[in-house]
Each structure stands twice: as C-alpha cells, then as structure tokens.
Amino acid sequence: MYTLLEAQNLIEKHIQTLSIPDTPPELYEPVRYILSLGGKRIRPALLIMACDLFEGDVASALNPAAAIEIFHNFTLLHDDIMDRSELRRGHPTVHIKYSENVAILSGDVMSILASQLMNQAPGVVLNLVHEVFTKTAMQVCEGQQIDMNFEELLTVSEEEYLHMIGLKTAVLIAASLKIGAILGGSSQKHAEDLYEFGRNLGLAFQLQDDLLDTYGDQTLIGKKPGTDIVDNKKTFLMIRAMEKSSPAQKKELTRWLTLKEFAPREKISSVTAIFDELKIRELTEKRIHYFYETALASLERLNRPEERKGELRNFASFLMTRNR
C-alpha cells in the first residue's frame, strides 16, 4: 500500500513530466507557475492511494490524478481573483504576478487540460470516471457561487454553510477517492464508502481552513491571516459568533459586516476579540473533530484489510494536524 509521502512523490514526478504547450507563453507560463508552487498534492495522492487500496494499476491512474490536481489549482487561481488574494502558498498569486485577464484565461486552459488528462483513464471505466469528474467540477463551481452569494447576506445558517463547503471543498476530495477506487476495480459500495470518507474529511478540512485563516501563522499557511474577516466571509466561525453573541457583541459584529470603509487590521483585531470572548476557536475544533470521526467511521465500514486501510487513516490524522 502506498504511503501518503510515496503517493505525493509519485504525483509530483508525474506532473513534472506533463507536456504543457509553450505557445503562446503568456497563456502557459502562468499554468507552469501555479503548478510549480507545489502544495501538498493531497487530492491526487488520495486518488492514487484509493486505486492502490484495491490493488489496481497505479500507472493507469497517474493522468487522472494529475487531472484532479490541475483542476484543483484552476479553482484556486480563479478563487484568488474573486477573493482578491495577494498570496498563494507564500508566493504572489497569478493575477498579481501577471494580470487578471491572463489569470482568467490561464485558468480556463487549465480546466481543459484537466479534462484531457481525465479522458485518458482506461476505456473500461472511462465513462464512469468522466461522469464523476464532470459532476464534481460543476458542484465545485456551484459551491463557489453560493459562497460569493453569502458575502451579500448578513446572516447564514450553519446548515447553509455546510452545504456550501460540501460543494466547494468536500466533493473534490470525495471524488478523488471515488475515482481512485473505480480505477482500482472496486465495487460500487466500496467506492461510495470511500466517497463518504472523503466528503466528511473534506468538511473537517474546510472548517480547519476557516480556523487557520483567523488563527494560523502566516509563515505556515502562506497567506495573510484574517482575509475571511476582511472579506465578510460567512465562515463557520462568523456564523457561530453571530448565533452565540450577546446583543452588544452582535451589534459590533454587524457593524463590521456592514461597514464599507475600514482599516483591515482594526477589523480583524476587533472581530477576533469577539471570537475569543465566545470561545469560537474551541467550538470550531469540536465540529472539526465530529466530521473527522464521522469520516473514520465510513472508512471502518470498508471491507478491506486493516493494514491497507491504515494508510488512509494515517492520512486523515495528518490532515487534521496540519499547521494548527
């Protein structure tokens, strides 16, 4: 069974061998740039590990795994434009380094490259794999739109938020596992069990990202903390704060959410202080733990040897301890 590190190294080497066109350089250089920034290659590594879990041909899964990574980076590229982010993995975002128009077009070509690579899955499972991939790609876009819609709303329920991150973040992790299982020759039930493992792990993953955006160390997370607060993101932290706040605290939070002109540092400091008063960090950590345990329960239902499931269990543990 491939370990996480082995799967990551395998994907990294394969990505470096991909044939990406050279002309026009203005279009393809940003693609190479964002892929060169690294990242943990979590999603494609999951695909490889899921394929190997069922003793499938890992070599035939490399292009679909690369497709997942390229699609993921495409979404990050466009998200950075919409979120006006200046840093990605500690480096200038594509639209900052090049231009917004170039970033949009380079993102578009990345989505096409991802589709081309996914279509190189073995013919016997190609239709099924492509169906999972295209459905997931649409869901990710739906989730991003809902997330942007939330920016215009003063209040969002926890249920609405979890639905949104389920689409924007969790389904791609879940689909990576499901596609890997299909490529490995798994049964439909096993593929669905892995999907649920990934979906719940993805929910925990996103809630942890919410937490890190406010409480993370910039040198570790590769971006300025407090971006979600500045952008009025209805994260789990903000939603729970609005629900638990006293009238005075809610008035202060509402003021910051509706204020059109403000000093970003002051806003971050004031909102974080209210989070601290309400122990929002601890509440978020408890919710992360719930989804993590739910994910592990789905993994336990999987009828595979314990020693083979162990690597995915180790992966889940690794994911939940990153930069916290």
mmCIF file of C-alpha atoms in Angstrom:
data_model
loop_
_atom_site.group_PDB
_atom_site.id
_atom_site.type_symbol
_atom_site.label_atom_id
_atom_site.label_comp_id
_atom_site.label_asym_id
_atom_site.label_seq_id
_atom_site.Cartn_x
_atom_site.Cartn_y
_atom_site.Cartn_z
ATOM 1 C CA MET A 1 0.000 0.000 0.000
ATOM 2 C CA TYR A 2 1.370 3.420 -0.968
ATOM 3 C CA THR A 3 2.055 5.769 1.923
ATOM 4 C CA LEU A 4 0.972 9.387 1.643
ATOM 5 C CA LEU A 5 4.548 10.521 1.037
ATOM 6 C CA GLU A 6 5.094 7.899 -1.655
ATOM 7 C CA ALA A 7 1.864 8.900 -3.420
ATOM 8 C CA GLN A 8 2.782 12.586 -3.205
ATOM 9 C CA ASN A 9 6.242 11.957 -4.646
ATOM 10 C CA LEU A 10 4.792 9.851 -7.448
ATOM 11 C CA ILE A 11 2.344 12.601 -8.408
ATOM 12 C CA GLU A 12 4.982 15.331 -8.183
ATOM 13 C CA LYS A 13 7.269 13.458 -10.554
ATOM 14 C CA HIS A 14 4.414 12.785 -12.967
ATOM 15 C CA ILE A 15 3.288 16.425 -13.015
ATOM 16 C CA GLN A 16 6.831 17.451 -13.950
ATOM 17 C CA THR A 17 6.675 15.145 -16.985
ATOM 18 C CA LEU A 18 3.388 16.541 -18.325
ATOM 19 C CA SER A 19 3.551 18.031 -21.794
ATOM 20 C CA ILE A 20 2.220 21.565 -21.433
ATOM 21 C CA PRO A 21 2.353 23.672 -24.627
ATOM 22 C CA ASP A 22 4.826 26.553 -24.895
ATOM 23 C CA THR A 23 3.000 28.930 -27.210
ATOM 24 C CA PRO A 24 1.730 31.463 -26.517
ATOM 25 C CA PRO A 25 3.976 31.718 -23.450
ATOM 26 C CA GLU A 26 1.708 34.361 -21.891
ATOM 27 C CA LEU A 27 -1.004 31.683 -21.629
ATOM 28 C CA TYR A 28 1.018 28.692 -20.459
ATOM 29 C CA GLU A 29 3.702 30.253 -18.263
ATOM 30 C CA PRO A 30 1.140 31.049 -15.504
ATOM 31 C CA VAL A 31 0.000 27.410 -15.650
ATOM 32 C CA ARG A 32 3.549 26.225 -15.037
ATOM 33 C CA TYR A 33 3.959 28.873 -12.358
ATOM 34 C CA ILE A 34 0.997 27.849 -10.214
ATOM 35 C CA LEU A 35 1.845 24.160 -10.573
ATOM 36 C CA SER A 36 5.440 24.920 -9.568
ATOM 37 C CA LEU A 37 4.285 26.427 -6.271
ATOM 38 C CA GLY A 38 3.828 22.899 -5.011
ATOM 39 C CA GLY A 39 1.224 22.331 -2.364
ATOM 40 C CA LYS A 40 0.689 19.000 -0.666
ATOM 41 C CA ARG A 41 -0.882 17.296 -3.732
ATOM 42 C CA ILE A 42 -3.468 15.920 -1.322
ATOM 43 C CA ARG A 43 -6.266 15.160 -3.772
ATOM 44 C CA PRO A 44 -4.232 13.310 -6.405
ATOM 45 C CA ALA A 45 -2.412 11.425 -3.652
ATOM 46 C CA LEU A 46 -5.790 10.273 -2.361
ATOM 47 C CA LEU A 47 -6.721 9.070 -5.830
ATOM 48 C CA ILE A 48 -3.504 7.033 -6.053
ATOM 49 C CA MET A 49 -3.964 5.600 -2.564
ATOM 50 C CA ALA A 50 -7.587 4.641 -3.282
ATOM 51 C CA CYS A 51 -6.578 2.898 -6.506
ATOM 52 C CA ASP A 52 -3.825 1.042 -4.686
ATOM 53 C CA LEU A 53 -6.217 0.130 -1.863
ATOM 54 C CA PHE A 54 -7.964 -2.176 -4.326
ATOM 55 C CA GLU A 55 -4.682 -3.335 -5.859
ATOM 56 C CA GLY A 56 -5.378 -1.529 -9.132
ATOM 57 C CA ASP A 57 -2.860 -0.438 -11.756
ATOM 58 C CA VAL A 58 -1.480 2.783 -10.278
ATOM 59 C CA ALA A 59 0.286 3.693 -13.543
ATOM 60 C CA SER A 60 -3.096 3.983 -15.276
ATOM 61 C CA ALA A 61 -4.285 6.335 -12.524
ATOM 62 C CA LEU A 62 -1.482 8.885 -12.894
ATOM 63 C CA ASN A 63 -3.089 11.013 -15.604
ATOM 64 C CA PRO A 64 -6.497 11.129 -13.870
ATOM 65 C CA ALA A 65 -4.684 12.042 -10.643
ATOM 66 C CA ALA A 66 -2.827 14.845 -12.434
ATOM 67 C CA ALA A 67 -6.185 15.980 -13.838
ATOM 68 C CA ILE A 68 -7.535 16.339 -10.306
ATOM 69 C CA GLU A 69 -4.520 18.415 -9.250
ATOM 70 C CA ILE A 70 -4.698 20.685 -12.293
ATOM 71 C CA PHE A 71 -8.437 21.200 -11.835
ATOM 72 C CA HIS A 72 -7.881 21.976 -8.144
ATOM 73 C CA ASN A 73 -5.244 24.578 -9.000
ATOM 74 C CA PHE A 74 -7.542 26.047 -11.644
ATOM 75 C CA THR A 75 -10.170 26.630 -8.951
ATOM 76 C CA LEU A 76 -7.551 28.213 -6.676
ATOM 77 C CA LEU A 77 -6.412 30.517 -9.471
ATOM 78 C CA HIS A 78 -9.940 31.796 -10.096
ATOM 79 C CA ASP A 79 -10.785 31.883 -6.368
ATOM 80 C CA ASP A 80 -7.769 34.124 -5.774
ATOM 81 C CA ILE A 81 -9.084 36.569 -8.366
ATOM 82 C CA MET A 82 -12.562 36.642 -6.847
ATOM 83 C CA ASP A 83 -11.213 36.870 -3.294
ATOM 84 C CA ARG A 84 -8.596 39.478 -4.258
ATOM 85 C CA SER A 85 -5.905 37.349 -2.606
ATOM 86 C CA GLU A 86 -2.315 38.523 -2.959
ATOM 87 C CA LEU A 87 -0.519 35.378 -1.784
ATOM 88 C CA ARG A 88 -0.837 31.690 -2.580
ATOM 89 C CA ARG A 89 1.492 29.261 -0.797
ATOM 90 C CA GLY A 90 3.676 32.161 0.205
ATOM 91 C CA HIS A 91 4.089 33.481 -3.356
ATOM 92 C CA PRO A 92 2.283 36.147 -5.415
ATOM 93 C CA THR A 93 -0.996 34.890 -6.835
ATOM 94 C CA VAL A 94 -1.204 34.509 -10.614
ATOM 95 C CA HIS A 95 -3.315 37.629 -11.146
ATOM 96 C CA ILE A 96 -0.836 39.673 -9.097
ATOM 97 C CA LYS A 97 2.266 38.280 -10.808
ATOM 98 C CA TYR A 98 0.818 38.527 -14.325
ATOM 99 C CA SER A 99 -2.578 40.190 -14.741
ATOM 100 C CA GLU A 100 -6.203 39.435 -14.026
ATOM 101 C CA ASN A 101 -7.066 38.805 -17.662
ATOM 102 C CA VAL A 102 -4.130 36.452 -18.105
ATOM 103 C CA ALA A 103 -5.099 34.611 -14.905
ATOM 104 C CA ILE A 104 -8.663 34.112 -16.111
ATOM 105 C CA LEU A 105 -7.565 32.720 -19.464
ATOM 106 C CA SER A 106 -4.832 30.541 -17.986
ATOM 107 C CA GLY A 107 -7.382 29.164 -15.555
ATOM 108 C CA ASP A 108 -9.689 28.352 -18.436
ATOM 109 C CA VAL A 109 -6.987 26.396 -20.239
ATOM 110 C CA MET A 110 -6.177 24.519 -17.039
ATOM 111 C CA SER A 111 -9.751 23.254 -16.841
ATOM 112 C CA ILE A 112 -9.426 21.980 -20.410
ATOM 113 C CA LEU A 113 -6.074 20.326 -19.679
ATOM 114 C CA ALA A 114 -7.647 18.623 -16.672
ATOM 115 C CA SER A 115 -10.465 17.238 -18.815
ATOM 116 C CA GLN A 116 -7.974 15.964 -21.406
ATOM 117 C CA LEU A 117 -5.986 14.112 -18.764
ATOM 118 C CA MET A 118 -9.081 12.632 -17.116
ATOM 119 C CA ASN A 119 -10.178 11.325 -20.519
ATOM 120 C CA GLN A 120 -7.019 9.202 -20.574
ATOM 121 C CA ALA A 121 -8.469 6.884 -17.932
ATOM 122 C CA PRO A 122 -8.740 3.240 -19.081
ATOM 123 C CA GLY A 123 -11.593 2.766 -21.528
ATOM 124 C CA VAL A 124 -13.437 0.182 -19.460
ATOM 125 C CA VAL A 125 -14.141 2.749 -16.702
ATOM 126 C CA LEU A 126 -13.767 5.977 -18.685
ATOM 127 C CA ASN A 127 -17.467 6.856 -18.866
ATOM 128 C CA LEU A 128 -17.972 6.316 -15.143
ATOM 129 C CA VAL A 129 -14.832 8.240 -14.204
ATOM 130 C CA HIS A 130 -15.719 11.119 -16.534
ATOM 131 C CA GLU A 131 -19.249 11.279 -15.112
ATOM 132 C CA VAL A 132 -17.922 11.581 -11.553
ATOM 133 C CA PHE A 133 -15.370 14.207 -12.601
ATOM 134 C CA THR A 134 -17.746 16.445 -14.584
ATOM 135 C CA LYS A 135 -20.452 16.302 -11.917
ATOM 136 C CA THR A 136 -17.882 17.214 -9.275
ATOM 137 C CA ALA A 137 -16.467 20.066 -11.374
ATOM 138 C CA MET A 138 -19.939 21.594 -11.680
ATOM 139 C CA GLN A 139 -20.579 21.165 -7.956
ATOM 140 C CA VAL A 140 -17.336 22.977 -7.109
ATOM 141 C CA CYS A 141 -18.433 25.924 -9.263
ATOM 142 C CA GLU A 142 -21.880 25.875 -7.645
ATOM 143 C CA GLY A 143 -20.248 25.994 -4.235
ATOM 144 C CA GLN A 144 -18.097 28.964 -5.198
ATOM 145 C CA GLN A 145 -21.141 30.884 -6.426
ATOM 146 C CA ILE A 146 -23.052 30.164 -3.225
ATOM 147 C CA ASP A 147 -20.009 31.298 -1.242
ATOM 148 C CA MET A 148 -19.994 34.594 -3.145
ATOM 149 C CA ASN A 149 -23.740 34.945 -2.581
ATOM 150 C CA PHE A 150 -23.124 34.643 1.154
ATOM 151 C CA GLU A 151 -20.943 37.760 1.076
ATOM 152 C CA GLU A 152 -24.045 39.838 0.367
ATOM 153 C CA LEU A 153 -26.060 38.300 3.229
ATOM 154 C CA LEU A 154 -25.864 39.427 6.828
ATOM 155 C CA THR A 155 -26.724 36.028 8.260
ATOM 156 C CA VAL A 156 -26.209 32.488 7.018
ATOM 157 C CA SER A 157 -27.259 29.338 8.868
ATOM 158 C CA GLU A 158 -24.820 26.591 9.806
ATOM 159 C CA GLU A 159 -26.785 24.192 7.580
ATOM 160 C CA GLU A 160 -26.477 26.513 4.579
ATOM 161 C CA TYR A 161 -22.776 26.929 5.215
ATOM 162 C CA LEU A 162 -22.088 23.214 5.482
ATOM 163 C CA HIS A 163 -23.979 22.668 2.226
ATOM 164 C CA MET A 164 -21.794 25.273 0.541
ATOM 165 C CA ILE A 165 -18.449 23.884 1.723
ATOM 166 C CA GLY A 166 -19.681 20.405 0.902
ATOM 167 C CA LEU A 167 -19.847 21.545 -2.716
ATOM 168 C CA LYS A 168 -16.900 23.915 -2.836
ATOM 169 C CA THR A 169 -14.358 21.802 -0.972
ATOM 170 C CA ALA A 170 -15.522 18.375 0.199
ATOM 171 C CA VAL A 171 -16.794 16.900 -3.080
ATOM 172 C CA LEU A 172 -13.416 17.186 -4.822
ATOM 173 C CA ILE A 173 -11.697 15.288 -2.027
ATOM 174 C CA ALA A 174 -14.517 12.735 -2.052
ATOM 175 C CA ALA A 175 -14.448 12.395 -5.841
ATOM 176 C CA SER A 176 -10.674 11.893 -5.829
ATOM 177 C CA LEU A 177 -11.137 8.861 -3.614
ATOM 178 C CA LYS A 178 -14.117 7.572 -5.571
ATOM 179 C CA ILE A 179 -12.351 7.892 -8.934
ATOM 180 C CA GLY A 180 -9.296 6.159 -7.485
ATOM 181 C CA ALA A 181 -11.479 3.322 -6.203
ATOM 182 C CA ILE A 182 -13.179 2.953 -9.599
ATOM 183 C CA LEU A 183 -9.793 2.869 -11.348
ATOM 184 C CA GLY A 184 -8.709 0.234 -8.847
ATOM 185 C CA GLY A 185 -11.647 -2.002 -9.712
ATOM 186 C CA SER A 186 -13.696 -1.561 -6.524
ATOM 187 C CA SER A 187 -17.374 -2.358 -6.102
ATOM 188 C CA GLN A 188 -19.893 0.479 -6.223
ATOM 189 C CA LYS A 189 -20.486 0.166 -2.463
ATOM 190 C CA HIS A 190 -16.783 0.432 -1.665
ATOM 191 C CA ALA A 191 -16.472 3.445 -3.958
ATOM 192 C CA GLU A 192 -19.385 5.123 -2.148
ATOM 193 C CA ASP A 193 -17.915 4.322 1.288
ATOM 194 C CA LEU A 194 -14.680 5.997 0.233
ATOM 195 C CA TYR A 195 -16.670 8.934 -1.146
ATOM 196 C CA GLU A 196 -18.329 9.438 2.256
ATOM 197 C CA PHE A 197 -14.968 9.135 3.989
ATOM 198 C CA GLY A 198 -13.640 11.872 1.722
ATOM 199 C CA ARG A 199 -16.723 14.079 1.987
ATOM 200 C CA ASN A 200 -16.676 14.182 5.780
ATOM 201 C CA LEU A 201 -12.917 14.579 5.813
ATOM 202 C CA GLY A 202 -13.358 17.450 3.350
ATOM 203 C CA LEU A 203 -15.833 19.167 5.668
ATOM 204 C CA ALA A 204 -13.366 18.867 8.530
ATOM 205 C CA PHE A 205 -10.601 20.095 6.213
ATOM 206 C CA GLN A 206 -12.530 23.256 5.258
ATOM 207 C CA LEU A 207 -13.526 24.043 8.819
ATOM 208 C CA GLN A 208 -9.868 23.770 9.718
ATOM 209 C CA ASP A 209 -9.039 26.186 6.897
ATOM 210 C CA ASP A 210 -11.583 28.597 8.380
ATOM 211 C CA LEU A 211 -9.839 28.277 11.711
ATOM 212 C CA LEU A 212 -6.370 28.753 10.228
ATOM 213 C CA ASP A 213 -7.449 31.853 8.309
ATOM 214 C CA THR A 214 -8.092 33.606 11.608
ATOM 215 C CA TYR A 215 -5.711 31.845 13.975
ATOM 216 C CA GLY A 216 -2.991 30.478 11.672
ATOM 217 C CA ASP A 217 0.631 31.592 11.411
ATOM 218 C CA GLN A 218 1.276 33.412 8.109
ATOM 219 C CA THR A 219 4.677 31.758 7.743
ATOM 220 C CA LEU A 220 2.994 28.346 7.913
ATOM 221 C CA ILE A 221 -0.231 28.896 5.978
ATOM 222 C CA GLY A 222 1.320 31.023 3.227
ATOM 223 C CA LYS A 223 -1.174 33.886 3.326
ATOM 224 C CA LYS A 224 -2.124 36.825 5.489
ATOM 225 C CA PRO A 225 -4.395 35.850 8.397
ATOM 226 C CA GLY A 226 -7.811 37.487 8.687
ATOM 227 C CA THR A 227 -8.658 37.539 4.974
ATOM 228 C CA ASP A 228 -12.047 35.936 5.604
ATOM 229 C CA ILE A 229 -12.908 38.567 8.198
ATOM 230 C CA VAL A 230 -11.924 41.419 5.889
ATOM 231 C CA ASP A 231 -13.949 39.927 3.022
ATOM 232 C CA ASN A 232 -17.053 39.321 5.182
ATOM 233 C CA LYS A 233 -16.849 35.576 4.541
ATOM 234 C CA LYS A 234 -19.604 33.721 6.353
ATOM 235 C CA THR A 235 -17.269 31.117 7.761
ATOM 236 C CA PHE A 236 -18.194 28.659 10.476
ATOM 237 C CA LEU A 237 -16.503 30.985 12.968
ATOM 238 C CA MET A 238 -18.569 34.008 11.972
ATOM 239 C CA ILE A 239 -21.810 32.028 11.818
ATOM 240 C CA ARG A 240 -21.358 30.605 15.318
ATOM 241 C CA ALA A 241 -20.288 34.006 16.645
ATOM 242 C CA MET A 242 -23.477 35.616 15.321
ATOM 243 C CA GLU A 243 -25.531 32.827 16.893
ATOM 244 C CA LYS A 244 -23.848 32.948 20.306
ATOM 245 C CA SER A 245 -23.215 36.675 20.639
ATOM 246 C CA SER A 246 -24.837 38.951 23.182
ATOM 247 C CA PRO A 247 -26.847 41.899 21.843
ATOM 248 C CA ALA A 248 -23.816 44.156 22.261
ATOM 249 C CA GLN A 249 -21.466 41.684 20.566
ATOM 250 C CA LYS A 250 -23.907 41.097 17.726
ATOM 251 C CA LYS A 251 -24.253 44.839 17.213
ATOM 252 C CA GLU A 252 -20.468 45.142 16.965
ATOM 253 C CA LEU A 253 -20.182 42.211 14.556
ATOM 254 C CA THR A 254 -22.993 43.614 12.419
ATOM 255 C CA ARG A 255 -21.277 46.995 12.338
ATOM 256 C CA TRP A 256 -18.104 45.443 10.957
ATOM 257 C CA LEU A 257 -20.045 43.321 8.466
ATOM 258 C CA THR A 258 -21.873 46.353 7.065
ATOM 259 C CA LEU A 259 -19.113 48.961 7.276
ATOM 260 C CA LYS A 260 -17.996 49.975 3.783
ATOM 261 C CA GLU A 261 -14.761 51.717 4.731
ATOM 262 C CA PHE A 262 -12.496 50.448 7.482
ATOM 263 C CA ALA A 263 -8.925 49.710 8.491
ATOM 264 C CA PRO A 264 -8.397 45.984 7.817
ATOM 265 C CA ARG A 265 -6.141 45.417 10.817
ATOM 266 C CA GLU A 266 -8.625 47.062 13.165
ATOM 267 C CA LYS A 267 -11.484 44.966 11.769
ATOM 268 C CA ILE A 268 -9.507 41.738 12.127
ATOM 269 C CA SER A 269 -8.457 42.600 15.670
ATOM 270 C CA SER A 270 -11.966 43.591 16.812
ATOM 271 C CA VAL A 271 -13.753 40.599 15.291
ATOM 272 C CA THR A 272 -11.125 38.144 16.537
ATOM 273 C CA ALA A 273 -11.505 39.569 20.040
ATOM 274 C CA ILE A 274 -15.221 38.733 19.961
ATOM 275 C CA PHE A 275 -14.407 35.238 18.670
ATOM 276 C CA ASP A 276 -12.085 34.826 21.659
ATOM 277 C CA GLU A 277 -14.728 36.014 24.121
ATOM 278 C CA LEU A 278 -17.213 33.474 22.733
ATOM 279 C CA LYS A 279 -14.656 30.644 22.584
ATOM 280 C CA ILE A 280 -15.359 30.215 18.876
ATOM 281 C CA ARG A 281 -11.982 28.579 18.305
ATOM 282 C CA GLU A 282 -12.841 25.770 20.712
ATOM 283 C CA LEU A 283 -16.331 25.321 19.213
ATOM 284 C CA THR A 284 -14.862 25.053 15.725
ATOM 285 C CA GLU A 285 -12.300 22.492 16.855
ATOM 286 C CA LYS A 286 -15.114 20.348 18.296
ATOM 287 C CA ARG A 287 -17.003 20.451 14.981
ATOM 288 C CA ILE A 288 -13.832 19.535 13.098
ATOM 289 C CA HIS A 289 -13.420 16.536 15.401
ATOM 290 C CA TYR A 290 -17.034 15.451 14.731
ATOM 291 C CA PHE A 291 -16.577 15.332 10.960
ATOM 292 C CA TYR A 292 -13.185 13.682 11.370
ATOM 293 C CA GLU A 293 -14.683 10.889 13.459
ATOM 294 C CA THR A 294 -17.593 10.510 11.031
ATOM 295 C CA ALA A 295 -15.088 10.121 8.194
ATOM 296 C CA LEU A 296 -13.219 7.411 10.080
ATOM 297 C CA ALA A 297 -16.494 5.564 10.679
ATOM 298 C CA SER A 298 -17.034 5.391 6.893
ATOM 299 C CA LEU A 299 -13.515 4.040 6.482
ATOM 300 C CA GLU A 300 -14.185 1.370 9.102
ATOM 301 C CA ARG A 301 -17.175 0.129 7.094
ATOM 302 C CA LEU A 302 -14.887 -0.532 4.155
ATOM 303 C CA ASN A 303 -14.306 -4.269 3.781
ATOM 304 C CA ARG A 304 -10.576 -4.120 3.146
ATOM 305 C CA PRO A 305 -7.603 -5.435 5.154
ATOM 306 C CA GLU A 306 -6.805 -3.251 8.152
ATOM 307 C CA GLU A 307 -3.177 -2.805 7.142
ATOM 308 C CA ARG A 308 -4.286 -1.365 3.781
ATOM 309 C CA LYS A 309 -6.852 0.986 5.318
ATOM 310 C CA GLY A 310 -4.213 2.108 7.799
ATOM 311 C CA GLU A 311 -2.521 4.414 5.293
ATOM 312 C CA LEU A 312 -5.759 6.313 4.677
ATOM 313 C CA ARG A 313 -6.306 6.506 8.413
ATOM 314 C CA ASN A 314 -2.804 7.936 8.784
ATOM 315 C CA PHE A 315 -3.577 10.414 6.025
ATOM 316 C CA ALA A 316 -6.709 11.614 7.818
ATOM 317 C CA SER A 317 -4.697 12.120 11.000
ATOM 318 C CA PHE A 318 -2.030 14.051 9.091
ATOM 319 C CA LEU A 319 -4.657 16.270 7.504
ATOM 320 C CA MET A 320 -6.144 17.194 10.847
ATOM 321 C CA THR A 321 -2.830 18.225 12.435
ATOM 322 C CA ARG A 322 -1.507 20.468 9.675
ATOM 323 C CA ASN A 323 -0.268 23.884 10.843
ATOM 324 C CA ARG A 324 -2.548 24.024 13.843
#
